[in-house]
Short mmCIF file of C-alpha atoms in Angstrom, two decimals:
data_model
loop_
_atom_site.label_atom_id
_atom_site.label_comp_id
_atom_site.label_asym_id
_atom_site.label_seq_id
_atom_site.Cartn_x
_atom_site.Cartn_y
_atom_site.Cartn_z
CA MET A 23 0.35 -0.16 0.12
CA PRO A 24 1.14 3.59 -0.33
CA SER A 25 2.79 5.04 2.31
CA GLN A 26 0.43 7.50 2.67
CA THR A 27 -2.52 5.47 3.57
CA VAL A 28 -0.21 3.41 6.01
CA THR A 29 -1.29 4.72 9.54
CA ASP A 30 0.65 5.59 12.33
CA ALA A 31 -0.45 2.88 14.17
CA GLU A 32 0.38 0.23 11.13
CA ALA A 33 3.58 1.12 11.15
CA LEU A 34 4.67 1.39 14.91
CA ALA A 35 3.41 -2.15 15.05
CA LEU A 36 5.85 -3.34 12.71
CA ALA A 37 8.34 -2.41 15.53
CA GLY A 38 6.30 -4.67 17.97
CA ASP A 39 6.95 -3.86 21.83
CA PRO A 40 9.87 -1.34 21.60
CA THR A 41 10.53 -1.78 25.35
CA ALA A 42 12.05 -5.16 24.52
CA VAL A 43 15.55 -6.15 23.78
CA LEU A 44 16.28 -9.41 21.44
CA VAL A 45 18.44 -11.74 23.03
CA GLY A 46 18.91 -15.62 21.73
CA GLY A 47 15.59 -14.96 19.79
CA HIS A 48 13.86 -13.86 22.74
CA TRP A 49 12.44 -10.57 22.81
CA ARG A 50 12.21 -9.77 26.93
CA ALA A 51 12.72 -6.38 29.25
CA PRO A 52 15.73 -5.36 29.70
CA ARG A 53 17.14 -6.76 33.16
CA ALA A 54 17.19 -3.39 34.91
CA GLY A 55 13.36 -2.90 33.68
CA ARG A 56 14.33 0.54 32.30
CA SER A 57 13.30 2.62 29.01
CA LEU A 58 13.78 5.48 27.32
CA GLU A 59 11.36 8.27 25.62
CA LEU A 60 11.67 8.53 21.84
CA THR A 61 10.61 12.05 20.25
CA ASN A 62 8.92 12.55 16.91
CA PRO A 63 11.26 15.41 15.80
CA SER A 64 7.96 16.40 13.58
CA ASP A 65 6.35 17.71 16.44
CA GLY A 66 8.63 17.41 19.83
CA GLN A 67 6.46 15.40 21.32
CA VAL A 68 6.76 11.87 22.83
CA LEU A 69 6.35 9.41 20.11
CA THR A 70 6.65 5.98 22.07
CA ARG A 71 9.34 4.84 24.77
CA ILE A 72 12.26 2.03 23.98
CA ALA A 73 14.31 -0.11 25.77
CA ARG A 74 17.32 1.03 27.66
CA GLY A 75 19.91 -1.98 27.80
CA ASP A 76 22.95 -1.88 29.76
CA ALA A 77 26.16 -3.75 30.21
CA ASP A 78 24.15 -7.29 31.41
CA ASP A 79 21.71 -6.71 28.43
CA ILE A 80 24.94 -6.63 26.11
CA ASP A 81 26.53 -9.63 27.83
CA ASP A 82 23.42 -11.85 27.42
CA ALA A 83 23.26 -10.80 24.02
CA VAL A 84 26.81 -11.64 22.87
CA THR A 85 26.43 -15.04 24.99
CA ALA A 86 23.72 -15.51 22.80
CA ALA A 87 25.66 -15.06 19.65
CA ARG A 88 28.41 -17.30 20.47
CA ALA A 89 25.89 -20.15 21.30
CA ALA A 90 24.31 -19.74 17.83
CA LEU A 91 27.87 -19.95 16.23
CA ASP A 92 28.81 -22.91 18.58
CA ASP A 93 25.48 -24.80 18.42
CA ALA A 94 25.66 -27.90 16.35
CA GLY A 95 22.15 -28.73 16.00
CA PRO A 96 20.07 -29.05 12.95
CA GLY A 97 19.13 -25.36 11.43
CA ALA A 98 21.32 -23.49 13.81
CA TRP A 99 23.13 -20.53 12.65
CA GLY A 100 26.80 -21.95 12.69
CA ARG A 101 25.60 -24.67 10.92
CA LEU A 102 24.73 -23.56 7.89
CA SER A 103 26.32 -23.58 4.75
CA ALA A 104 26.86 -20.54 2.75
CA ALA A 105 24.49 -20.97 -0.03
CA GLU A 106 21.70 -21.40 2.85
CA ARG A 107 23.06 -18.12 4.56
CA GLY A 108 22.68 -16.43 0.85
CA ARG A 109 19.01 -17.95 0.30
CA LEU A 110 18.11 -16.68 3.92
CA LEU A 111 19.47 -12.97 3.15
CA ALA A 112 17.75 -13.06 0.03
CA ALA A 113 14.21 -14.62 2.24
CA ILE A 114 14.87 -11.73 4.35
CA GLY A 115 15.79 -8.89 1.96
CA ARG A 116 12.19 -9.78 -0.04
CA ALA A 117 10.17 -9.41 2.94
CA VAL A 118 12.07 -5.97 3.91
CA ALA A 119 10.81 -4.73 0.03
CA ASP A 120 7.32 -6.09 0.95
CA GLU A 121 7.00 -3.83 4.03
CA ALA A 122 8.84 -0.75 2.22
CA ASP A 123 5.75 1.45 3.07
CA ARG A 124 5.38 0.72 6.67
CA LEU A 125 9.58 0.85 7.20
CA ALA A 126 8.70 4.38 5.36
CA ARG A 127 6.36 5.59 7.59
CA LEU A 128 8.44 4.51 10.81
CA GLU A 129 11.36 6.11 9.75
CA ALA A 130 9.55 9.69 9.14
CA LEU A 131 7.73 9.47 12.49
CA ASP A 132 11.24 8.18 13.71
CA VAL A 133 13.53 10.26 11.92
CA GLY A 134 11.91 13.12 10.62
CA LYS A 135 12.68 11.98 7.11
CA PRO A 136 10.22 12.76 3.92
CA LEU A 137 8.41 9.55 3.04
CA LYS A 138 9.87 9.20 -0.16
CA GLN A 139 13.73 9.19 1.32
CA GLY A 140 12.11 6.97 4.06
CA ARG A 141 10.83 4.31 1.35
CA ALA A 142 14.52 4.66 -0.89
CA ASP A 143 16.41 3.70 2.84
CA ALA A 144 13.90 0.61 3.05
CA LEU A 145 14.33 -0.32 -0.71
CA ALA A 146 18.19 0.57 -0.03
CA LEU A 147 17.91 -2.17 2.70
CA ALA A 148 16.33 -5.03 0.62
CA ARG A 149 19.05 -4.41 -2.10
CA TYR A 150 21.89 -4.80 0.42
CA LEU A 151 20.45 -8.08 1.60
CA GLU A 152 20.18 -8.97 -1.76
CA PHE A 153 23.33 -8.25 -2.54
CA TYR A 154 25.29 -9.80 0.10
CA GLY A 155 22.87 -12.78 -0.05
CA GLY A 156 24.15 -13.41 -3.79
CA ALA A 157 27.95 -13.05 -2.44
CA ALA A 158 27.59 -15.40 0.30
CA ASP A 159 29.10 -18.33 -1.55
CA LYS A 160 31.12 -16.02 -3.71
CA VAL A 161 33.78 -14.76 -1.27
CA HIS A 162 36.82 -17.42 -1.15
CA GLY A 163 40.35 -17.86 -0.41
CA GLU A 164 43.20 -18.50 -2.51
CA THR A 165 45.68 -21.18 -3.41
CA ILE A 166 49.64 -20.46 -3.34
CA PRO A 167 52.30 -21.63 -5.38
CA PHE A 168 55.06 -22.89 -2.62
CA ALA A 169 57.68 -25.41 -2.33
CA ASN A 170 57.39 -28.96 -3.86
CA GLY A 171 55.03 -31.19 -1.61
CA TYR A 172 53.66 -28.85 0.16
CA THR A 173 49.84 -27.41 -0.52
CA ALA A 174 49.39 -24.01 0.91
CA PHE A 175 45.96 -21.93 0.57
CA THR A 176 44.21 -19.64 2.23
CA LEU A 177 40.59 -19.88 3.94
CA ARG A 178 38.47 -17.09 4.69
CA GLU A 179 36.23 -17.57 8.05
CA PRO A 180 33.70 -15.53 10.14
CA HIS A 181 35.40 -13.02 12.82
CA GLY A 182 32.70 -14.77 15.37
CA VAL A 183 30.93 -12.34 16.96
CA THR A 184 30.21 -9.34 15.76
CA GLY A 185 29.56 -5.30 17.07
CA HIS A 186 27.17 -2.91 15.20
CA ILE A 187 26.87 0.96 16.87
CA VAL A 188 24.69 2.22 14.02
CA PRO A 189 23.44 5.95 13.70
CA TRP A 190 20.24 7.80 14.20
CA ASN A 191 20.61 9.35 10.26
CA TYR A 192 20.62 6.36 8.17
CA PRO A 193 19.72 3.57 10.62
CA MET A 194 18.06 1.20 7.43
CA GLN A 195 20.79 1.50 5.29
CA ILE A 196 23.40 1.27 7.80
CA ILE A 197 21.97 -1.96 8.91
CA GLY A 198 22.23 -3.73 5.15
CA ARG A 199 25.64 -2.53 4.68
CA SER A 200 27.06 -3.61 8.30
CA VAL A 201 25.00 -6.52 9.71
CA GLY A 202 24.11 -7.92 5.93
CA ALA A 203 27.27 -8.36 4.90
CA ALA A 204 28.41 -9.91 8.40
CA LEU A 205 25.63 -12.50 8.39
CA ALA A 206 26.25 -13.04 4.84
CA MET A 207 29.80 -14.18 5.97
CA GLY A 208 28.61 -16.42 8.88
CA ASN A 209 29.19 -13.74 11.45
CA ALA A 210 26.58 -13.40 14.58
CA CYS A 211 25.70 -10.13 15.33
CA VAL A 212 24.76 -7.70 18.61
CA LEU A 213 23.54 -4.58 17.08
CA LYS A 214 23.54 -1.51 19.05
CA PRO A 215 21.16 1.22 17.42
CA ALA A 216 20.90 5.02 18.10
CA GLU A 217 18.79 6.21 21.13
CA GLU A 218 17.68 8.90 19.28
CA ALA A 219 16.12 6.74 16.66
CA CYS A 220 15.75 2.98 16.82
CA LEU A 221 12.37 1.48 15.65
CA THR A 222 13.49 0.51 12.20
CA ALA A 223 16.28 -1.64 13.77
CA LEU A 224 13.62 -3.16 15.84
CA ALA A 225 11.16 -3.76 12.75
CA PHE A 226 14.17 -5.19 10.59
CA ALA A 227 14.73 -7.79 13.89
CA ARG A 228 11.06 -9.05 13.34
CA ILE A 229 11.26 -8.76 9.66
CA ALA A 230 14.08 -11.18 9.87
CA GLU A 231 12.95 -13.55 12.73
CA ARG A 232 9.59 -14.17 10.38
CA ALA A 233 11.74 -14.98 7.88
CA GLY A 234 13.52 -17.35 9.23
CA LEU A 235 16.55 -15.82 10.50
CA PRO A 236 17.84 -18.15 13.58
CA PRO A 237 17.40 -17.57 16.99
CA GLY A 238 21.07 -15.77 18.08
CA ALA A 239 22.49 -14.85 14.81
CA LEU A 240 21.19 -11.54 15.34
CA ASN A 241 20.66 -9.46 18.75
CA VAL A 242 19.37 -6.22 19.58
CA VAL A 243 20.16 -4.32 22.68
CA PRO A 244 18.73 -0.34 22.27
CA GLY A 245 20.07 1.74 25.00
CA LEU A 246 22.33 4.70 25.69
CA GLY A 247 25.58 5.24 24.05
CA GLU A 248 27.58 5.23 27.33
CA GLU A 249 25.73 2.34 28.71
CA ALA A 250 24.91 -0.37 26.24
CA GLY A 251 26.94 0.89 23.20
CA ALA A 252 29.96 1.65 26.19
CA ALA A 253 29.67 -2.09 27.15
CA LEU A 254 29.67 -3.65 23.80
CA THR A 255 33.03 -2.15 22.81
CA ALA A 256 34.80 -2.91 25.53
CA HIS A 257 32.99 -6.66 25.34
CA PRO A 258 35.59 -9.37 25.59
CA GLY A 259 33.66 -11.73 23.35
CA VAL A 260 33.51 -9.38 20.35
CA ALA A 261 36.00 -10.14 17.77
CA HIS A 262 35.45 -7.33 15.49
CA LEU A 263 33.46 -4.01 15.64
CA SER A 264 31.42 -1.46 13.34
CA PHE A 265 30.72 2.26 13.87
CA THR A 266 29.13 4.79 12.20
CA GLY A 267 28.74 8.24 13.84
CA SER A 268 30.86 11.12 15.50
CA VAL A 269 34.74 11.51 15.33
CA GLY A 270 34.93 11.62 18.80
CA VAL A 271 32.53 8.56 19.69
CA GLY A 272 34.61 7.03 17.27
CA ARG A 273 37.64 7.69 18.80
CA LEU A 274 36.36 5.95 22.07
CA VAL A 275 35.31 2.88 20.04
CA GLN A 276 38.81 2.60 18.63
CA THR A 277 40.48 3.04 21.81
CA ALA A 278 38.01 0.01 23.29
CA ALA A 279 38.53 -2.13 19.97
CA ALA A 280 42.89 -1.67 20.60
CA LYS A 281 42.75 -2.64 24.58
CA HIS A 282 41.41 -6.14 23.03
CA THR A 283 43.41 -6.54 20.38
CA ILE A 284 40.53 -6.73 17.82
CA PRO A 285 39.76 -4.99 14.03
CA VAL A 286 37.00 -2.18 13.70
CA THR A 287 35.71 0.04 11.04
CA LEU A 288 35.17 3.50 11.27
CA GLU A 289 32.82 5.55 9.26
CA LEU A 290 32.95 9.29 10.65
CA GLY A 291 32.17 12.22 9.77
CA GLY A 292 32.86 14.58 6.54
CA LYS A 293 33.15 18.04 4.84
CA SER A 294 32.72 16.56 1.38
CA PRO A 295 33.31 18.99 -1.71
CA GLN A 296 31.22 19.29 -5.06
CA ILE A 297 33.77 20.85 -7.21
CA VAL A 298 32.19 22.95 -10.83
CA PHE A 299 34.74 24.04 -13.47
CA ALA A 300 33.58 26.74 -15.59
CA ASP A 301 33.17 23.77 -18.82
CA ALA A 302 30.88 22.02 -16.90
CA ASP A 303 27.15 20.93 -17.60
CA LEU A 304 25.73 23.12 -15.26
CA ASP A 305 21.95 21.78 -16.17
CA ALA A 306 23.40 18.31 -15.20
CA ALA A 307 24.91 19.30 -12.16
CA LEU A 308 22.63 22.00 -10.22
CA PRO A 309 20.32 18.96 -8.95
CA PHE A 310 23.21 17.13 -7.31
CA LEU A 311 24.48 20.26 -6.22
CA VAL A 312 21.61 21.43 -3.78
CA ASN A 313 20.15 17.91 -3.06
CA ALA A 314 23.45 16.09 -2.10
CA GLY A 315 23.62 19.03 0.68
CA ILE A 316 19.45 18.92 1.73
CA GLN A 317 18.77 15.31 1.71
CA ASN A 318 17.73 14.28 4.81
CA ALA A 319 17.77 17.94 5.88
CA GLY A 320 21.93 17.66 5.23
CA GLN A 321 22.12 14.91 8.26
CA THR A 322 24.45 12.95 5.58
CA CYS A 323 27.82 12.32 6.57
CA SER A 324 28.50 12.35 2.59
CA ALA A 325 26.36 15.43 2.46
CA ALA A 326 28.13 18.14 -0.41
CA SER A 327 28.25 20.72 2.35
CA ARG A 328 30.97 22.74 0.43
CA ILE A 329 30.27 23.78 -3.24
CA LEU A 330 33.65 25.08 -4.97
CA VAL A 331 33.22 26.84 -8.27
CA GLU A 332 35.49 28.46 -10.52
CA ARG A 333 35.23 31.77 -10.55
CA SER A 334 34.21 32.95 -13.86
CA VAL A 335 31.21 30.90 -13.27
CA PHE A 336 30.96 31.55 -9.76
CA ASP A 337 27.94 34.19 -10.29
CA GLU A 338 25.85 31.97 -12.87
CA VAL A 339 26.07 29.06 -9.91
CA GLN A 340 25.23 30.99 -7.28
CA ARG A 341 22.22 32.96 -9.00
CA ARG A 342 20.83 29.33 -9.84
CA MET A 343 21.02 27.48 -6.66
CA GLY A 344 19.81 30.64 -5.10
CA GLU A 345 16.76 30.21 -6.79
CA ARG A 346 16.46 26.45 -5.87
CA TYR A 347 17.00 27.20 -2.54
CA ARG A 348 14.46 29.94 -2.40
CA ALA A 349 11.63 27.13 -4.06
CA LEU A 350 12.70 24.53 -1.26
CA ARG A 351 9.72 23.95 1.43
CA VAL A 352 10.67 22.22 4.89
CA GLY A 353 8.20 20.64 7.12
CA PRO A 354 6.52 17.69 8.97
CA ALA A 355 8.10 14.44 7.52
CA LEU A 356 4.95 12.99 6.61
CA ALA A 357 4.16 15.86 4.47
CA ASP A 358 6.68 14.21 2.38
CA LEU A 359 8.31 17.76 1.47
CA ASP A 360 12.00 18.61 0.30
CA VAL A 361 13.19 18.80 3.56
CA GLY A 362 11.94 17.00 7.09
CA PRO A 363 13.14 18.25 10.79
CA LEU A 364 16.11 18.10 12.41
CA ILE A 365 16.44 14.72 14.49
CA SER A 366 16.34 16.62 17.92
CA ARG A 367 16.10 20.10 19.81
CA ARG A 368 20.00 19.37 20.51
CA GLN A 369 20.73 19.28 16.84
CA HIS A 370 18.54 22.23 16.01
CA GLU A 371 20.47 24.04 18.42
CA LEU A 372 24.02 23.15 17.33
CA VAL A 373 23.12 23.80 13.80
CA SER A 374 21.49 27.38 15.15
CA GLY A 375 24.52 28.39 16.07
CA TYR A 376 26.02 28.16 12.98
CA LEU A 377 23.71 29.76 11.53
CA ALA A 378 23.99 32.71 14.34
CA LEU A 379 27.81 32.41 13.15
CA ALA A 380 26.99 33.21 9.53
CA ARG A 381 25.20 36.17 10.58
CA ASP A 382 27.93 37.61 13.18
CA GLN A 383 30.20 37.42 10.49
CA GLY A 384 28.07 38.95 8.06
CA LEU A 385 27.80 36.14 5.42
CA ARG A 386 25.58 36.49 2.76
CA VAL A 387 22.61 34.34 2.37
CA VAL A 388 22.11 33.59 -1.10
CA GLY A 389 19.21 31.38 -0.97
CA GLN A 390 17.15 30.11 1.94
CA GLY A 391 13.70 27.67 2.03
CA THR A 392 10.65 28.23 3.59
CA VAL A 393 9.14 26.40 6.75
CA VAL A 394 5.18 25.59 5.90
CA ALA A 395 2.74 27.77 8.13
CA ASP A 396 1.56 24.49 9.12
CA ALA A 397 4.64 22.87 10.63
CA PRO A 398 4.29 22.21 14.19
CA ALA A 399 6.23 24.95 16.32
CA SER A 400 7.59 22.46 19.03
CA GLY A 401 8.94 21.04 15.90
CA TYR A 402 12.78 20.83 15.03
CA TYR A 403 12.79 22.83 11.57
CA LEU A 404 15.43 25.33 10.06
CA PRO A 405 14.94 26.58 6.61
CA PRO A 406 17.75 25.28 4.34
CA THR A 407 20.45 27.74 4.16
CA LEU A 408 23.11 28.66 1.20
CA LEU A 409 25.89 31.25 2.21
CA ALA A 410 28.27 33.11 -0.13
CA PRO A 411 31.09 33.63 -0.83
CA VAL A 412 32.58 31.96 2.15
CA ASP A 413 36.38 31.95 2.98
CA PRO A 414 37.81 28.23 2.61
CA GLY A 415 39.29 28.85 6.21
CA ASP A 416 35.98 29.80 7.77
CA ARG A 417 34.62 27.72 10.34
CA LEU A 418 31.26 27.18 8.19
CA ALA A 419 33.83 25.61 5.84
CA GLN A 420 35.60 23.42 7.65
CA GLU A 421 33.66 21.89 10.51
CA GLU A 422 30.60 19.41 10.05
CA ILE A 423 27.37 21.05 10.52
CA PHE A 424 25.33 18.39 10.06
CA GLY A 425 22.48 20.40 8.82
CA PRO A 426 20.90 22.16 5.52
CA VAL A 427 23.82 24.79 4.94
CA GLN A 428 26.06 25.08 2.23
CA VAL A 429 28.88 27.19 1.39
CA LEU A 430 30.17 28.29 -1.89
CA ILE A 431 33.52 29.17 -2.51
CA PRO A 432 35.24 30.51 -5.01
CA PHE A 433 38.63 29.36 -6.80
CA ASP A 434 41.12 29.92 -10.00
CA GLY A 435 42.33 27.16 -11.49
CA GLU A 436 43.11 23.18 -10.76
CA ALA A 437 45.78 23.65 -8.02
CA GLU A 438 43.80 26.01 -6.00
CA ALA A 439 40.60 23.85 -6.30
CA ILE A 440 42.79 20.49 -5.15
CA ARG A 441 43.89 22.90 -2.42
CA ILE A 442 40.81 23.88 -1.34
CA ALA A 443 39.29 20.60 -1.47
CA ASN A 444 41.94 18.73 0.17
CA GLY A 445 42.18 21.49 3.09
CA THR A 446 39.78 20.03 5.80
CA ASP A 447 40.38 17.52 8.45
CA TYR A 448 37.91 15.18 6.65
CA GLY A 449 38.19 13.23 3.51
CA LEU A 450 34.81 11.28 2.53
CA VAL A 451 33.49 11.93 -0.42
CA ALA A 452 34.08 14.24 -3.68
CA GLY A 453 32.35 15.35 -6.54
CA VAL A 454 33.94 16.91 -9.73
CA TRP A 455 32.18 18.42 -12.94
CA THR A 456 34.10 19.37 -16.07
CA ARG A 457 33.84 17.58 -19.67
CA ASP A 458 37.66 17.77 -20.05
CA GLY A 459 39.01 14.22 -19.65
CA GLY A 460 42.32 14.62 -18.84
CA ARG A 461 41.39 17.03 -15.64
CA GLN A 462 38.55 14.66 -14.62
CA LEU A 463 41.49 11.63 -13.91
CA ARG A 464 43.84 14.52 -12.47
CA MET A 465 41.39 15.72 -10.05
CA ALA A 466 40.41 11.85 -9.04
CA ARG A 467 44.05 11.16 -8.24
CA ALA A 468 44.58 14.25 -6.55
CA LEU A 469 41.49 14.47 -4.28
CA GLN A 470 42.41 12.98 -0.57
CA CYS A 471 39.40 11.15 -0.07
CA GLY A 472 37.42 7.94 -0.15
CA GLN A 473 35.28 8.50 -3.37
CA VAL A 474 35.37 11.00 -5.94
CA PHE A 475 32.52 11.20 -8.64
CA VAL A 476 33.08 12.71 -11.95
CA ASN A 477 29.77 14.40 -13.28
CA ASN A 478 27.79 12.76 -11.07
CA TYR A 479 27.57 12.33 -6.72
CA GLY A 480 26.42 9.48 -4.75
CA ALA A 481 25.86 7.16 -7.88
CA GLY A 482 22.28 6.35 -6.87
CA GLY A 483 23.38 5.47 -3.11
CA GLY A 484 26.26 2.87 -4.44
CA ILE A 485 25.61 -0.27 -2.77
CA GLU A 486 27.74 -2.21 -5.00
CA LEU A 487 30.81 0.31 -4.51
CA PRO A 488 32.95 0.48 -1.86
CA PHE A 489 32.45 3.29 0.88
CA GLY A 490 34.90 4.93 3.47
CA GLY A 491 37.14 7.71 4.03
CA VAL A 492 39.96 8.82 5.17
CA LYS A 493 41.71 11.66 7.60
CA ARG A 494 39.15 11.77 10.14
CA SER A 495 36.43 10.40 7.83
CA GLY A 496 37.66 7.08 9.15
CA HIS A 497 39.11 3.91 8.37
CA GLY A 498 38.99 0.27 8.47
CA PHE A 499 39.42 -3.07 8.18
CA GLY A 500 38.56 -2.72 4.46
CA ARG A 501 36.17 -0.64 2.79
CA GLN A 502 31.96 -0.55 3.77
CA ASP A 503 29.65 -0.94 0.98
CA GLY A 504 30.39 -3.57 -2.36
CA ARG A 505 31.78 -7.14 -1.64
CA HIS A 506 34.87 -5.33 0.10
CA GLN A 507 32.22 -5.02 3.35
CA ALA A 508 31.83 -8.94 2.35
CA ARG A 509 35.39 -9.59 2.59
CA LEU A 510 35.86 -7.44 5.86
CA SER A 511 33.40 -9.65 7.84
CA ALA A 512 35.38 -13.02 6.76
CA PRO A 513 38.81 -11.93 6.35
CA ALA A 514 41.76 -13.77 5.01
CA HIS A 515 43.24 -16.52 7.27
CA PRO A 516 46.61 -17.39 5.40
CA ALA A 517 48.45 -20.95 5.21
CA ARG A 518 51.81 -20.72 6.59
CA PRO A 519 53.22 -24.48 5.60
CA VAL A 520 56.94 -23.60 7.07
CA GLY A 521 57.08 -25.40 10.21
CA ALA A 522 53.90 -26.75 10.19
CA GLY A 523 53.36 -30.69 10.29
CA ARG A 524 52.60 -33.04 7.35
CA VAL A 525 49.36 -34.50 6.83
CA ALA A 526 48.90 -37.74 4.79
CA SER A 527 48.71 -36.71 1.41
CA GLY A 528 52.41 -35.12 2.09
CA THR A 529 50.74 -31.45 2.62
CA ALA A 530 51.26 -29.16 4.86
CA VAL A 531 48.62 -26.71 6.05
CA ALA A 532 48.38 -24.30 8.98
CA ARG A 533 46.23 -21.43 9.45
CA SER A 534 47.39 -17.65 11.17
CA ALA A 535 45.93 -14.62 12.29
CA ALA A 536 44.11 -12.27 9.77
CA SER A 537 46.63 -11.21 7.01
CA ARG A 538 48.78 -8.08 7.04
CA ARG A 539 47.42 -7.14 3.71
CA GLN A 540 43.58 -7.45 4.53
CA SER A 541 43.73 -5.67 8.16
CA ALA A 542 45.81 -2.95 6.20
CA GLY A 543 42.81 -2.05 4.72
CA TRP A 544 42.17 -0.86 1.24
CA ARG A 545 41.63 2.43 -0.09
CA GLY A 546 39.24 2.43 -2.87
CA ARG A 547 38.12 5.35 -5.08
CA VAL A 548 34.81 5.42 -7.36
CA ALA A 549 35.37 8.17 -10.53
CA ARG A 550 32.24 7.96 -13.16
CA PRO A 551 33.13 10.25 -15.76
CA LEU A 552 30.29 9.52 -17.58
CA ARG A 553 27.10 8.28 -15.89
CA ARG A 554 24.38 10.29 -14.22
CA GLY A 555 22.29 8.80 -11.53
CA PRO A 556 19.38 9.95 -9.82
CA ALA A 557 20.07 13.48 -8.27
CA GLU A 558 18.96 12.33 -4.85
CA ALA A 559 22.13 10.33 -4.55
CA ALA A 560 24.37 10.87 -1.73
CA ALA A 561 25.75 7.65 0.03
CA PRO A 562 24.44 7.19 3.53
CA GLY A 563 26.46 8.16 6.69
#
């Protein structure tokens, strides 16, 4: 049924009892019996209450995940073949797609995301599961030429119990990216969703259960970051951690992982540029320049918050972007307008602080959207705002605002564009708009970031593409998205025949810890010179 015809009650029912945690296939109250308020960003009112799990619940969840891997009984998670896991993930993906409209409305209520964006996220989650389901039996090791009389090979095996801390801005997409790949490779997962928005995480777990996911393969413990999240990162039974969120919390996660010498994947913040040269096709570029900055109210790690424009076309670009900004409408998520509310009062205050700074500095507002008259006064609304010209060293051009604010920065020539683009602490995504093929390649090589899009931005979400950053945008044991995420969920265990005992066939095989090559990570880039995808294409994070 269309999203507009789904009722709030029908959407909320998909999450079941949100005050419960999922441990070992059982939904139960947290051990301490506590709960948290969950607020609807569109009106600032309490939507429901969610479980406030803590260290005891995390310990139970890790124990249940380990048991799911060790259970030798028929149908147990640890006994399924790769092909069986793949078929199961594909079935869960189909079930998610069938519930796309209820999931979209649930995401709108929970995150404040317009319905069309929530539905796109639900379908992306389904596609992640389809993709990783297909990859489950296609990630394999290698044979290695070695001395006569020996056979040497590598195996790819699951880490074991993996911990996943997902943020509030794109819970469905990041569950698909992180949990989906981990399950495909045979890991058992403990998921800690964000306390600001976790209903679609709970709904996903119930959908997966109904589709046949064995008990203990996925365990879900909502709660505060400093309680449940900290307990998960510090648990000695967790073999790999995946975290998407702020730089500050990412440091804490990495420190906790280091204490147990386990790998960690961090996807953190960004201050991503789109770079517009004078020869760019502006008609093609403009939808991407605007939408990649205001999608999800700018609460996207890969948001294009900086627009660098060659000086000879700067006036035209700022005029045309300003016109588009003035046409943007902001309102309740269920109204399905261009932009919804920010996630919380705290986030509203943070972004408002940056806009106040812009006013204090006398920065010019080139264009600004409009909050519709019937938007509840208690909602967390801010009009999207375009500022120009902004100095590259200004705080608004250097710091991650995480709101619907873009800055326009003029440049002269490639060298200055590269210097400005690389001149922040972040390095997640960049876009380059030019018809010059040589410049496309030069820029793609020179920009210090994980992904470079040419005459595009986001590539429709890029589920099949490696995603991740450099510098303060994160790092990890490989790259998220695509087959790289699957491979990091089942690291290579290289054979070391020297000194190993011989087996009956005259070969010698030994396995060691994860290879240095894999643990060093892989810096992937994506340059797409000709292809153009949907304008609402920013990758989540």
